[in-house]
PDB file of C-alpha atoms in Angstrom:
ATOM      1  CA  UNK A   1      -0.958   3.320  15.618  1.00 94.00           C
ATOM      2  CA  UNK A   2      -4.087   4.706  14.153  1.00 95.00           C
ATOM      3  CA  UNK A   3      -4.712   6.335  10.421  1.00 95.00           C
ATOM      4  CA  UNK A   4      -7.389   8.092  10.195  1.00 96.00           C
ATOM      5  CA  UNK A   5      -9.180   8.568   7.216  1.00 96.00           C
ATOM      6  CA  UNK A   6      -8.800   5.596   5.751  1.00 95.00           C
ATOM      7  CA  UNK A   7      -8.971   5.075   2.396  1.00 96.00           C
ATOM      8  CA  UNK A   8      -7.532   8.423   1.891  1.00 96.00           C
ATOM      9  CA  UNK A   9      -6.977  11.246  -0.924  1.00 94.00           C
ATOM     10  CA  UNK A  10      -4.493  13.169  -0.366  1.00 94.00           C
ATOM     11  CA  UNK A  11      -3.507  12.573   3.172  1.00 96.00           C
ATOM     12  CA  UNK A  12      -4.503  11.175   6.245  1.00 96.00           C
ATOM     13  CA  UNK A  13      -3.511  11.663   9.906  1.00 97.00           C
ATOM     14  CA  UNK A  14      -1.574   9.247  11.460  1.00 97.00           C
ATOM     15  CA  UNK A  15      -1.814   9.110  15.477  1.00 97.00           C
ATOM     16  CA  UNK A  16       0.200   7.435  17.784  1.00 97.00           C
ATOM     17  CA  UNK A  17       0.718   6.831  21.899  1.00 96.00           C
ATOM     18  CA  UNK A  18       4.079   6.233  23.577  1.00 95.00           C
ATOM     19  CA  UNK A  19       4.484   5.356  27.474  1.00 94.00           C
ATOM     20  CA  UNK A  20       8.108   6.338  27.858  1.00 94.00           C
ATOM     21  CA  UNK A  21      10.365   8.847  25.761  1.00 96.00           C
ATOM     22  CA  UNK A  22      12.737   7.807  23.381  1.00 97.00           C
ATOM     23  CA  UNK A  23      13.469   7.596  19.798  1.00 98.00           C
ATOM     24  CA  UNK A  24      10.951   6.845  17.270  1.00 98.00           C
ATOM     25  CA  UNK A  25      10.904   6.350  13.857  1.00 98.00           C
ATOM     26  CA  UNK A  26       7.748   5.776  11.661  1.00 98.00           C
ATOM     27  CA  UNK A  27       8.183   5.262   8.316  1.00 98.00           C
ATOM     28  CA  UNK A  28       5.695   4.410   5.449  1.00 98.00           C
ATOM     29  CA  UNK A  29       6.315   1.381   3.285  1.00 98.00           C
ATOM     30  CA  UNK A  30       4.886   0.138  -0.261  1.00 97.00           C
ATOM     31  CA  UNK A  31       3.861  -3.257  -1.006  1.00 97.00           C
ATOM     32  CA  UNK A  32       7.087  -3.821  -2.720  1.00 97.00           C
ATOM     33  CA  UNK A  33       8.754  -2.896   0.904  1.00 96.00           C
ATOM     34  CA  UNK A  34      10.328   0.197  -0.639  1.00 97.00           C
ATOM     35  CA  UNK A  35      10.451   3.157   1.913  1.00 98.00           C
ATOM     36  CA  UNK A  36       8.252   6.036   0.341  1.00 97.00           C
ATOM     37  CA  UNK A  37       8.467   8.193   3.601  1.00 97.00           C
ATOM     38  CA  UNK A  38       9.659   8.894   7.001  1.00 98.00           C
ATOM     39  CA  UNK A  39       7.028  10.616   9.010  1.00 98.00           C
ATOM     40  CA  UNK A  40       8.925  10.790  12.381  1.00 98.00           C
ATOM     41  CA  UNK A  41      12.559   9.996  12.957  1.00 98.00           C
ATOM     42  CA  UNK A  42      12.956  11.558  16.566  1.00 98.00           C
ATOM     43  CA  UNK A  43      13.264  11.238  20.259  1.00 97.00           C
ATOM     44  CA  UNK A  44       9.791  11.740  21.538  1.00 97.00           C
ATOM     45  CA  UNK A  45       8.254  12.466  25.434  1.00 97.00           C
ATOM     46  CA  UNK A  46       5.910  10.065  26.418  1.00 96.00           C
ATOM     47  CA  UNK A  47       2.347  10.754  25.488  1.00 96.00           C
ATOM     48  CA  UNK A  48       0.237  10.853  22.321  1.00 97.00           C
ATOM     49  CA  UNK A  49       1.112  12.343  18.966  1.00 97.00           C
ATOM     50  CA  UNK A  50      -0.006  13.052  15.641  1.00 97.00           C
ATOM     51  CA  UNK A  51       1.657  13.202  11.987  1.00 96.00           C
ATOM     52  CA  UNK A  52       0.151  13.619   8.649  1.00 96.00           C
ATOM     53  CA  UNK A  53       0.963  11.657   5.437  1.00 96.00           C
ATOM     54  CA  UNK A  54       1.067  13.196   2.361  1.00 96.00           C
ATOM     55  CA  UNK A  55       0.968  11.087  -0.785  1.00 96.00           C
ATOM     56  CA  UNK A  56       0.593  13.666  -3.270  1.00 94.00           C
ATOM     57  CA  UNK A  57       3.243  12.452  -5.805  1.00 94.00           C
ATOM     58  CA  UNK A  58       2.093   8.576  -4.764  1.00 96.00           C
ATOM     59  CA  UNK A  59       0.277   6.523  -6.732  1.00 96.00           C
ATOM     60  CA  UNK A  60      -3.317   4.632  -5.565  1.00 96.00           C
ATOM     61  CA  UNK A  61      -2.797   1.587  -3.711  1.00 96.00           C
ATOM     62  CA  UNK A  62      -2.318  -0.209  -0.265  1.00 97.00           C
ATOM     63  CA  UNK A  63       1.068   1.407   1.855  1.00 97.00           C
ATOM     64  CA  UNK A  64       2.327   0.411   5.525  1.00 98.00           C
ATOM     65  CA  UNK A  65       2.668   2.540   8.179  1.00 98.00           C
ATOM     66  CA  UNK A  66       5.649   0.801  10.462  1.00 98.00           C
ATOM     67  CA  UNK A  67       6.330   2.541  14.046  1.00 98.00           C
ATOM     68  CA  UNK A  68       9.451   1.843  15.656  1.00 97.00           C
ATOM     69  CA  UNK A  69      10.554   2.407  19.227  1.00 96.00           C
ATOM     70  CA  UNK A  70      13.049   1.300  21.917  1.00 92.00           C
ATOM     71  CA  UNK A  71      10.465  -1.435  23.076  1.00 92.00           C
ATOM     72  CA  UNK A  72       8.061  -1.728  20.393  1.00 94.00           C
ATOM     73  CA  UNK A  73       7.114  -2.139  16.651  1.00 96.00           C
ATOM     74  CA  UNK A  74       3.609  -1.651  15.269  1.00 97.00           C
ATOM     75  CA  UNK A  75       1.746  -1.498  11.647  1.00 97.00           C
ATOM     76  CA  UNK A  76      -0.955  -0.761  10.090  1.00 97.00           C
ATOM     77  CA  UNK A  77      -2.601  -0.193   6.627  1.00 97.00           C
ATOM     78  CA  UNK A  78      -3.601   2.636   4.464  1.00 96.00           C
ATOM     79  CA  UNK A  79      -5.370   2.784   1.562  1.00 97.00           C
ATOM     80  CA  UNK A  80      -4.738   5.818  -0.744  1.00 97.00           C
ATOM     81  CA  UNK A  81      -7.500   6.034  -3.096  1.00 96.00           C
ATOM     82  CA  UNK A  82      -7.539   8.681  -6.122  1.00 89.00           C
TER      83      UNK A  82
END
């Protein structure tokens, strides 16, 4: 689970591999642990992929990117910067 740039303004690709299909969800988080989007909430083939996160309406500060599958979970930071 990649973001990519990072800091940000106003969005920033998110990237992602999975080795078998299933459902995924990937959701981004605020310090406070309040949900401020869902970026994928699919099943998914196996392979790499590629979202974007839009924090238009967000204000600056440090959010989570959380990736859930069958198997796996995985995080990691962005920094939205205005």
């Amino acid at each position: 689970l990649t973001a990519f740039p990072n800091p940000f303004n106003p969005s920033a690709s998110v990237s992602f591999s999975l080795t078998e299909a299933g459902p995924v969800s990937l959701n981004v988080y605020n310090l406070a642990g309040q949900m401020v989007s869902t970026l994928v909430d699919a099943n998914l083939p196996a392979g790499d992929h590629q979202c974007s996160f839009y924090a238009n309406d967000l204000p600056s500060g440090v959010y989570i990117a959380q990736i859930n599958t069958a198997t796996t979970s995985e995080a990691t930071r962005l920094v939205l910067l205005k």
